[in-house]
Amino acid sequence: MKKKFLNLGKQPLANSFLPSLSNKTLRKEYFYNLSVAFDTQNYLVSITNPVNPKKQYTDKYAHRASESKTMRNAFKNIAQKLKKKFKPKVVMEIGSNDGVFVKNFPAKNIIAVEPCKNLANITKRKFKTYPNFWNKNLAKKIFKKSKKADLIFSANTISHIPNLKETFQAIEYSLSLKGILVIEDPSLKSVIKTNSYDQFYDEHVYVFSALAIENIANKYGLKLFDVQETSTHGGSLRYFIARKDSKFKKTNRLKKSIQKEKQVGLNKFSTFLKFSKRVQISKKKLIKLLIKLKSQKKKIISYGATYKSTTVFNYCNIGTKFFDYVTDTTSNKQGKYTPGKHIPIVAPEIGFNETVDYAFLGAWNFKKEIMGKEGKFLKRGGKFITHVPNIRIL
Ligand code: JHZ
């Protein structure tokens, strides 16, 4: 049974950066109600009314996974490890974005699947790319006649697809007999422990745990045999899955992870109700801090026009009254406005200058990378604000 525990209010699509504030553009802006529920049977946490993926994954998709050094390195590392350990001949990535993972493999090994045409156009220059949504028809089209995949990789994508049944059935069809499925997504344990409620937005239909993935894999003829904690995106889990009848045995690492998830209470509704209370406190404290800084005439901006900050800005009702603008390195976000709250986005070269007193870390998941490169700002007394794990000035 699905039980609601969090209501994040009216939200726009996290990716719908506006090209202008004309009446025509504003009229077209789409909003939906964002609430989150826990399934007491399979321990799956999901948003209650997913948006039609055709509205989300268009030829104007903004997020480029290659924008951060942390992610470029993380994908390079995991690609090397998977190559060494499993020696896969046919590798498929579901949701290949701008090719940050596949570029670590020889082109002859790769099948890329990416529904956002602007991104698929990047990988198709070098790799066999299908500019389509992942589903059973596509799996049949790809594998009916050719060899099945020895490795299917998918980072920050499976959690985005509402239809888990079709997703996993299509995967089961596409895996070779000894094939491995590796998926990676933000972890529910990290979200609960660090109060990062902004991991909930329209694209994150699910925030998975090992407990939930184990149940899902079982249902579709697969088995979760290992799990690895990673620090990316504020704490993610990498799941290793194979066919149910494969030789892989459940690792101790998986058993420990599941035990830890139970200790945190990811199998109990009461855990999520407590989380929901903490989220409401976080909102109150952030608004209080921003009001205080504004009364002291401080200039505040936001650093990183993340999808996550769409949730924070809209849930906390934060707009240009508090933030002069948002800086972001992604060229196709610059010159646009944030979804719902319409804060201008500018390049850091223009906006991250000596006039800024405080910068809210929209990209808090890259705190280390950002603090490392913004020494000049910190040295002259500039300060970062974060809401993860609680509201504070760094
Ligand atoms: P970042 C996206 O979420 C969307 P977002 C998606 N749904 C998902 O699951 C995750 O990614 C994986 C900028 N930046 O990665 C670049 C700077 O400006 O946290 C990015 O626009 N300066 C697919 O948007 C943004 O911040 C910097 O120094 O929440 C980071 O976005 C750095 C490091 C980043 O994902």
Coordinates of C-alpha atoms and ligand atoms in Angstrom, one line a residue:
M1 CA 0.0 0.0 0.0
K2 CA 1.3 3.4 -1.0
K3 CA 1.3 6.0 1.9
K4 CA 2.0 9.7 1.3
F5 CA 4.5 11.3 3.6
L6 CA 5.7 14.5 1.9
N7 CA 4.0 17.4 0.0
L8 CA 6.4 19.7 -1.8
G9 CA 3.5 21.8 -3.3
K10 CA 3.0 23.1 -6.8
Q11 CA 6.2 22.6 -8.9
P12 CA 7.2 23.3 -12.5
L13 CA 9.3 20.7 -14.4
A14 CA 12.8 20.9 -13.0
N15 CA 14.3 21.1 -16.5
S16 CA 12.0 23.8 -17.9
F17 CA 14.4 26.7 -17.9
L18 CA 12.5 29.6 -19.5
P19 CA 14.1 31.4 -22.6
S20 CA 12.2 34.6 -21.7
L21 CA 9.6 36.0 -19.4
S22 CA 7.2 36.9 -22.2
N23 CA 3.5 36.4 -21.5
K24 CA 3.4 33.6 -24.1
T25 CA 6.3 31.7 -22.4
L26 CA 4.8 32.2 -18.9
R27 CA 1.4 31.0 -20.0
K28 CA 2.9 27.7 -21.3
E29 CA 4.7 27.0 -18.0
Y30 CA 3.5 23.6 -16.7
F31 CA 3.0 23.0 -13.0
Y32 CA 2.0 19.8 -11.1
N33 CA 1.6 18.8 -7.5
L34 CA 4.7 17.1 -6.1
S35 CA 4.1 14.7 -3.3
V36 CA 6.0 11.6 -2.3
A37 CA 4.8 8.2 -1.0
F38 CA 6.2 5.0 0.6
D39 CA 5.0 1.6 -0.5
T40 CA 4.8 -0.5 2.6
Q41 CA 4.9 -3.8 0.6
N42 CA 8.0 -3.4 -1.6
Y43 CA 9.7 -0.4 0.3
L44 CA 9.7 1.7 -2.9
V45 CA 9.6 5.5 -2.5
S46 CA 8.1 7.3 -5.4
I47 CA 6.4 10.6 -6.4
T48 CA 2.7 10.1 -6.5
N49 CA 1.8 11.6 -9.9
P50 CA 4.6 11.2 -12.5
V51 CA 4.7 13.5 -15.5
N52 CA 4.5 12.2 -19.0
P53 CA 8.2 11.5 -20.0
K54 CA 7.5 13.1 -23.5
K55 CA 7.1 16.4 -21.7
Q56 CA 10.4 16.0 -19.9
Y57 CA 13.0 14.4 -22.3
T58 CA 12.9 16.7 -25.2
D59 CA 15.4 17.9 -27.8
K60 CA 16.1 20.8 -25.4
Y61 CA 17.3 18.8 -22.4
A62 CA 19.5 21.0 -20.3
H63 CA 21.6 18.7 -18.1
R64 CA 25.0 17.7 -19.3
A65 CA 26.6 15.0 -17.2
S66 CA 30.1 16.1 -18.4
E67 CA 29.8 19.6 -16.8
S68 CA 31.5 18.5 -13.6
K69 CA 35.0 17.2 -13.2
T70 CA 33.8 15.0 -10.3
M71 CA 31.3 13.2 -12.6
R72 CA 33.8 12.9 -15.6
N73 CA 36.2 11.2 -13.2
A74 CA 33.6 9.0 -11.6
F75 CA 32.4 7.7 -14.9
K76 CA 35.9 7.1 -16.1
N77 CA 36.7 5.1 -13.0
I78 CA 33.6 2.9 -13.1
A79 CA 34.0 2.3 -16.8
Q80 CA 37.6 1.1 -16.2
K81 CA 36.6 -1.2 -13.3
L82 CA 33.7 -2.8 -15.2
K83 CA 35.9 -3.4 -18.2
K84 CA 38.5 -5.1 -16.1
K85 CA 36.1 -7.1 -14.0
F86 CA 33.5 -8.3 -16.5
K87 CA 35.4 -7.9 -19.8
P88 CA 32.1 -7.2 -21.7
K89 CA 31.9 -7.4 -25.5
V90 CA 28.5 -5.8 -25.9
V91 CA 27.9 -2.8 -23.7
M92 CA 24.7 -0.8 -23.6
E93 CA 24.0 2.3 -21.8
I94 CA 20.4 3.4 -21.1
G95 CA 20.4 7.2 -20.8
S96 CA 23.8 8.0 -22.2
N97 CA 23.4 11.8 -21.9
D98 CA 26.4 13.5 -23.6
G99 CA 28.5 10.3 -23.7
V100 CA 30.4 10.8 -20.4
F101 CA 30.4 7.1 -19.7
V102 CA 30.5 5.5 -23.2
K103 CA 33.4 7.6 -24.3
N104 CA 35.6 5.3 -22.1
F105 CA 34.9 2.3 -24.3
P106 CA 35.9 1.4 -27.9
A107 CA 33.1 2.5 -30.2
K108 CA 32.7 -1.1 -31.6
N109 CA 31.5 -2.3 -28.2
I110 CA 28.8 0.3 -27.5
I111 CA 25.1 0.8 -27.9
A112 CA 23.8 4.1 -26.5
V113 CA 20.2 4.8 -25.8
E114 CA 19.2 8.4 -25.2
P115 CA 15.7 9.9 -25.8
C116 CA 16.8 13.5 -25.7
K117 CA 17.7 14.2 -29.4
N118 CA 20.1 17.1 -28.6
L119 CA 22.2 14.7 -26.5
A120 CA 21.8 11.7 -28.8
N121 CA 23.2 13.8 -31.6
I122 CA 26.4 14.2 -29.6
T123 CA 27.1 10.5 -29.0
K124 CA 25.9 9.4 -32.5
R125 CA 29.0 11.0 -34.0
K126 CA 31.0 8.2 -32.6
F127 CA 28.7 5.5 -31.1
K128 CA 25.7 3.5 -32.3
T129 CA 23.0 5.6 -30.7
Y130 CA 19.2 5.1 -30.5
P131 CA 17.4 8.4 -29.9
N132 CA 14.5 6.6 -28.2
F133 CA 12.9 5.9 -24.9
W134 CA 13.9 2.6 -23.3
N135 CA 11.1 0.1 -23.7
K136 CA 10.3 -3.5 -24.9
N137 CA 9.9 -2.4 -28.5
L138 CA 13.3 -0.7 -28.6
A139 CA 14.9 -3.7 -26.9
K140 CA 13.5 -6.0 -29.6
K141 CA 14.6 -3.6 -32.3
I142 CA 18.1 -3.6 -31.0
F143 CA 18.6 -7.3 -30.0
K144 CA 16.3 -9.3 -32.1
K145 CA 19.1 -10.3 -34.5
S146 CA 22.3 -9.2 -32.7
K147 CA 24.1 -10.5 -29.7
K148 CA 22.7 -9.6 -26.3
A149 CA 24.4 -7.2 -23.9
D150 CA 27.1 -8.5 -21.5
L151 CA 26.8 -5.2 -19.6
I152 CA 23.9 -2.9 -19.3
F153 CA 24.8 0.3 -17.5
S154 CA 22.4 3.1 -16.5
A155 CA 23.3 6.0 -14.2
N156 CA 20.6 8.4 -13.0
T157 CA 18.1 7.1 -15.5
I158 CA 16.2 4.0 -14.2
S159 CA 14.9 6.2 -11.3
H160 CA 13.5 8.5 -14.0
I161 CA 11.3 6.0 -15.8
P162 CA 7.7 5.6 -14.4
N163 CA 7.0 2.1 -15.9
L164 CA 9.4 -0.1 -13.9
K165 CA 7.7 -3.3 -15.1
E166 CA 8.4 -2.5 -18.8
T167 CA 11.9 -1.2 -18.0
F168 CA 13.0 -4.4 -16.2
Q169 CA 11.2 -6.7 -18.6
A170 CA 13.1 -5.0 -21.5
I171 CA 16.3 -5.3 -19.6
E172 CA 15.8 -9.0 -18.9
Y173 CA 15.2 -9.6 -22.6
S174 CA 18.4 -7.7 -23.5
L175 CA 20.9 -9.2 -21.1
S176 CA 23.1 -12.1 -22.3
L177 CA 23.0 -15.2 -20.2
K178 CA 26.0 -14.1 -18.1
G179 CA 25.2 -10.4 -18.5
I180 CA 25.3 -7.9 -15.7
L181 CA 23.1 -4.9 -15.1
V182 CA 24.7 -2.0 -13.3
I183 CA 22.4 0.8 -12.2
E184 CA 23.3 3.8 -10.2
D185 CA 20.9 6.4 -8.6
P186 CA 20.7 8.7 -5.6
S187 CA 20.3 6.6 -2.4
L188 CA 17.3 6.9 -0.2
K189 CA 19.5 6.4 2.9
S190 CA 21.5 9.5 2.0
V191 CA 18.3 11.5 1.2
I192 CA 16.9 10.6 4.6
K193 CA 20.1 11.1 6.5
T194 CA 21.1 14.4 4.9
N195 CA 17.6 15.8 4.6
S196 CA 18.2 16.4 0.9
Y197 CA 14.5 16.6 0.0
D198 CA 15.5 18.4 -3.3
Q199 CA 16.3 14.9 -4.7
F200 CA 12.5 14.8 -5.2
Y201 CA 11.4 16.5 -8.5
D202 CA 9.5 15.4 -11.5
E203 CA 12.3 13.4 -13.1
H204 CA 13.1 11.5 -9.9
V205 CA 10.0 9.3 -10.0
Y206 CA 11.8 6.9 -7.6
V207 CA 14.5 7.3 -5.0
F208 CA 15.7 3.7 -4.6
S209 CA 17.1 1.7 -1.7
A210 CA 18.8 -1.7 -1.9
L211 CA 15.7 -3.0 -0.1
A212 CA 13.4 -1.8 -2.9
I213 CA 15.7 -2.8 -5.8
E214 CA 16.0 -6.3 -4.4
N215 CA 12.2 -6.7 -4.5
I216 CA 12.0 -5.3 -8.0
A217 CA 14.8 -7.4 -9.4
N218 CA 13.2 -10.6 -7.9
K219 CA 9.9 -9.8 -9.5
Y220 CA 11.4 -9.6 -13.1
G221 CA 13.6 -12.8 -13.1
L222 CA 16.7 -11.0 -11.9
K223 CA 18.7 -10.8 -8.7
L224 CA 20.5 -8.1 -6.9
F225 CA 23.9 -9.6 -5.8
D226 CA 26.0 -6.6 -4.9
V227 CA 25.7 -3.0 -4.0
Q228 CA 28.3 -0.2 -3.7
E229 CA 27.9 3.1 -2.0
T230 CA 29.3 6.1 -3.9
S231 CA 29.6 9.7 -3.0
T232 CA 28.2 11.1 -6.3
H233 CA 25.1 13.2 -6.3
G234 CA 25.2 13.5 -2.5
G235 CA 25.3 9.8 -1.9
S236 CA 24.3 7.2 -4.5
L237 CA 24.0 3.4 -4.6
R238 CA 25.4 1.3 -7.5
Y239 CA 23.4 -1.9 -7.8
F240 CA 24.9 -5.1 -9.5
I241 CA 22.1 -7.3 -10.9
A242 CA 22.2 -10.5 -12.9
R243 CA 19.8 -13.2 -14.0
K244 CA 18.1 -15.0 -11.1
D245 CA 19.8 -18.4 -12.1
S246 CA 23.3 -16.9 -12.6
K247 CA 26.3 -18.0 -10.6
F248 CA 26.6 -14.7 -8.7
K249 CA 26.2 -15.0 -4.9
K250 CA 24.9 -12.2 -2.7
T251 CA 27.9 -10.4 -1.3
N252 CA 28.5 -9.5 2.3
R253 CA 28.6 -5.8 1.2
L254 CA 25.0 -6.2 0.0
K255 CA 23.9 -7.9 3.2
K256 CA 25.5 -5.1 5.3
S257 CA 23.9 -2.4 3.2
I258 CA 20.5 -3.9 3.6
Q259 CA 21.1 -4.2 7.3
K260 CA 22.1 -0.5 7.5
E261 CA 19.0 0.5 5.6
K262 CA 16.9 -1.4 8.1
Q263 CA 18.7 0.3 10.9
V264 CA 17.9 3.7 9.4
G265 CA 14.3 2.5 9.1
L266 CA 13.9 2.5 5.3
N267 CA 11.4 -0.3 5.8
K268 CA 9.2 1.7 8.1
F269 CA 6.6 4.5 7.3
S270 CA 7.3 6.3 10.6
T271 CA 10.9 7.1 9.3
F272 CA 9.4 9.1 6.4
L273 CA 7.0 11.0 8.5
K274 CA 9.8 12.2 10.7
F275 CA 11.8 13.1 7.6
S276 CA 8.8 15.1 6.4
K277 CA 8.8 17.1 9.6
R278 CA 12.5 17.9 9.2
V279 CA 11.9 19.1 5.7
Q280 CA 9.3 21.6 7.0
I281 CA 11.8 22.9 9.6
S282 CA 14.5 23.2 6.9
K283 CA 12.2 25.4 4.8
K284 CA 11.4 27.7 7.8
K285 CA 15.1 28.1 8.7
L286 CA 16.2 28.8 5.1
I287 CA 13.6 31.6 4.7
K288 CA 14.6 33.0 8.1
L289 CA 18.3 33.1 7.2
L290 CA 17.6 34.7 3.8
I291 CA 15.4 37.4 5.4
K292 CA 18.1 38.2 8.0
L293 CA 20.8 38.5 5.3
K294 CA 18.6 40.7 3.1
S295 CA 17.8 43.0 6.1
Q296 CA 21.6 43.4 6.3
K297 CA 21.6 44.4 2.6
K298 CA 23.7 41.4 1.6
K299 CA 23.8 40.3 -2.1
I300 CA 22.9 36.7 -2.3
I301 CA 23.1 34.5 -5.4
S302 CA 22.6 30.8 -6.1
Y303 CA 25.5 28.7 -7.4
G304 CA 24.5 26.0 -9.9
A305 CA 21.2 26.0 -11.7
T306 CA 20.4 22.5 -10.6
Y307 CA 17.2 20.6 -11.1
K308 CA 17.3 20.0 -7.4
S309 CA 17.2 23.7 -6.7
T310 CA 13.9 24.0 -8.6
T311 CA 12.4 22.0 -5.8
V312 CA 14.0 24.2 -3.1
F313 CA 13.1 27.5 -4.7
N314 CA 9.5 26.5 -5.4
Y315 CA 8.8 24.7 -2.1
C316 CA 10.3 27.6 -0.1
N317 CA 8.9 30.3 -2.4
I318 CA 12.3 31.8 -3.0
G319 CA 12.7 34.1 -6.0
T320 CA 14.4 37.3 -7.0
K321 CA 13.4 38.9 -3.7
F322 CA 16.3 37.0 -2.2
F323 CA 18.6 35.8 -5.1
D324 CA 19.8 38.4 -7.7
Y325 CA 20.6 35.5 -10.1
V326 CA 21.9 32.0 -10.4
T327 CA 25.3 31.2 -11.9
D328 CA 25.8 28.1 -14.0
T329 CA 28.6 26.8 -16.3
T330 CA 26.2 25.1 -18.7
S331 CA 25.9 27.3 -21.8
N332 CA 22.4 26.2 -22.6
K333 CA 21.1 27.3 -19.2
Q334 CA 22.8 30.7 -19.3
G335 CA 20.6 33.6 -20.4
K336 CA 17.5 31.7 -19.3
Y337 CA 15.3 31.8 -16.1
T338 CA 14.8 29.2 -13.4
P339 CA 11.6 27.1 -13.6
G340 CA 8.7 28.6 -11.6
K341 CA 10.5 31.3 -9.7
H342 CA 12.1 32.9 -12.8
I343 CA 15.5 33.9 -11.4
P344 CA 17.9 34.9 -14.2
I345 CA 20.8 32.5 -14.9
V346 CA 24.2 33.9 -15.9
A347 CA 27.6 32.5 -16.6
P348 CA 30.0 32.4 -13.5
E349 CA 32.5 34.6 -15.4
I350 CA 29.8 37.4 -15.4
G351 CA 28.0 36.8 -12.1
F352 CA 30.4 35.2 -9.6
N353 CA 32.3 38.4 -8.9
E354 CA 33.3 40.6 -6.0
T355 CA 29.8 42.1 -5.5
V356 CA 28.5 38.7 -4.2
D357 CA 28.3 38.3 -0.4
Y358 CA 26.6 34.9 -0.1
A359 CA 26.1 32.0 -2.6
F360 CA 23.5 29.4 -1.9
L361 CA 24.9 26.0 -3.0
G362 CA 22.3 24.8 -5.5
A363 CA 24.9 22.2 -6.6
W364 CA 25.7 21.2 -3.0
N365 CA 26.6 17.7 -4.2
F366 CA 29.7 19.2 -5.7
K367 CA 30.6 21.1 -2.6
K368 CA 34.1 19.8 -2.5
E369 CA 34.8 20.6 -6.1
I370 CA 33.3 24.1 -5.8
M371 CA 35.0 25.0 -2.5
G372 CA 38.2 23.8 -4.0
K373 CA 38.0 26.1 -7.0
E374 CA 36.4 29.2 -5.4
G375 CA 39.2 30.0 -3.0
K376 CA 39.3 33.6 -4.1
F377 CA 35.7 34.1 -3.2
L378 CA 36.2 32.6 0.3
K379 CA 39.4 34.5 0.9
R380 CA 37.8 37.8 0.3
G381 CA 35.0 36.9 2.9
G382 CA 32.4 35.5 0.5
K383 CA 30.3 32.7 2.1
F384 CA 28.4 29.7 0.9
I385 CA 25.0 28.7 2.3
T386 CA 23.8 25.2 2.2
H387 CA 20.6 23.4 3.3
V388 CA 22.3 19.9 3.4
P389 CA 22.3 18.3 5.9
N390 CA 20.9 21.4 7.6
I391 CA 20.7 25.1 7.0
R392 CA 24.1 26.7 7.7
I393 CA 26.7 29.1 6.4
L394 CA 29.9 27.3 5.4
Ligands
JHZ1 P1 23.8 18.4 -10.9 C1 20.5 16.5 -13.0 O1 20.1 17.1 -11.7 C2 19.2 16.0 -13.7 P2 20.9 18.4 -11.2 C3 19.0 14.5 -13.6 N1 17.6 14.3 -13.5 C4 19.7 13.8 -12.5 O2 19.3 12.8 -12.1 C5 21.0 14.4 -12.0 O3 21.4 15.5 -12.8 C6 22.1 13.4 -12.1 C7 26.5 23.4 -12.6 N2 27.9 23.6 -12.0 O4 24.7 17.6 -11.6 C8 26.4 22.4 -13.7 C9 28.4 24.9 -12.0 O5 27.7 25.9 -12.4 O6 23.9 18.6 -9.5 C10 25.1 21.9 -13.5 O7 24.1 22.7 -14.3 N3 29.6 25.1 -11.4 C11 19.5 13.9 -14.9 O8 20.7 19.5 -12.1 C12 24.8 22.0 -12.1 O9 25.7 23.0 -11.5 C13 30.3 24.0 -10.9 O10 31.5 24.2 -10.5 O11 20.4 18.6 -9.8 C14 25.0 20.7 -11.3 O12 23.9 19.9 -11.6 C15 29.8 22.7 -11.0 C16 30.5 21.5 -10.4 C17 28.5 22.6 -11.5 O13 22.4 17.9 -11.3

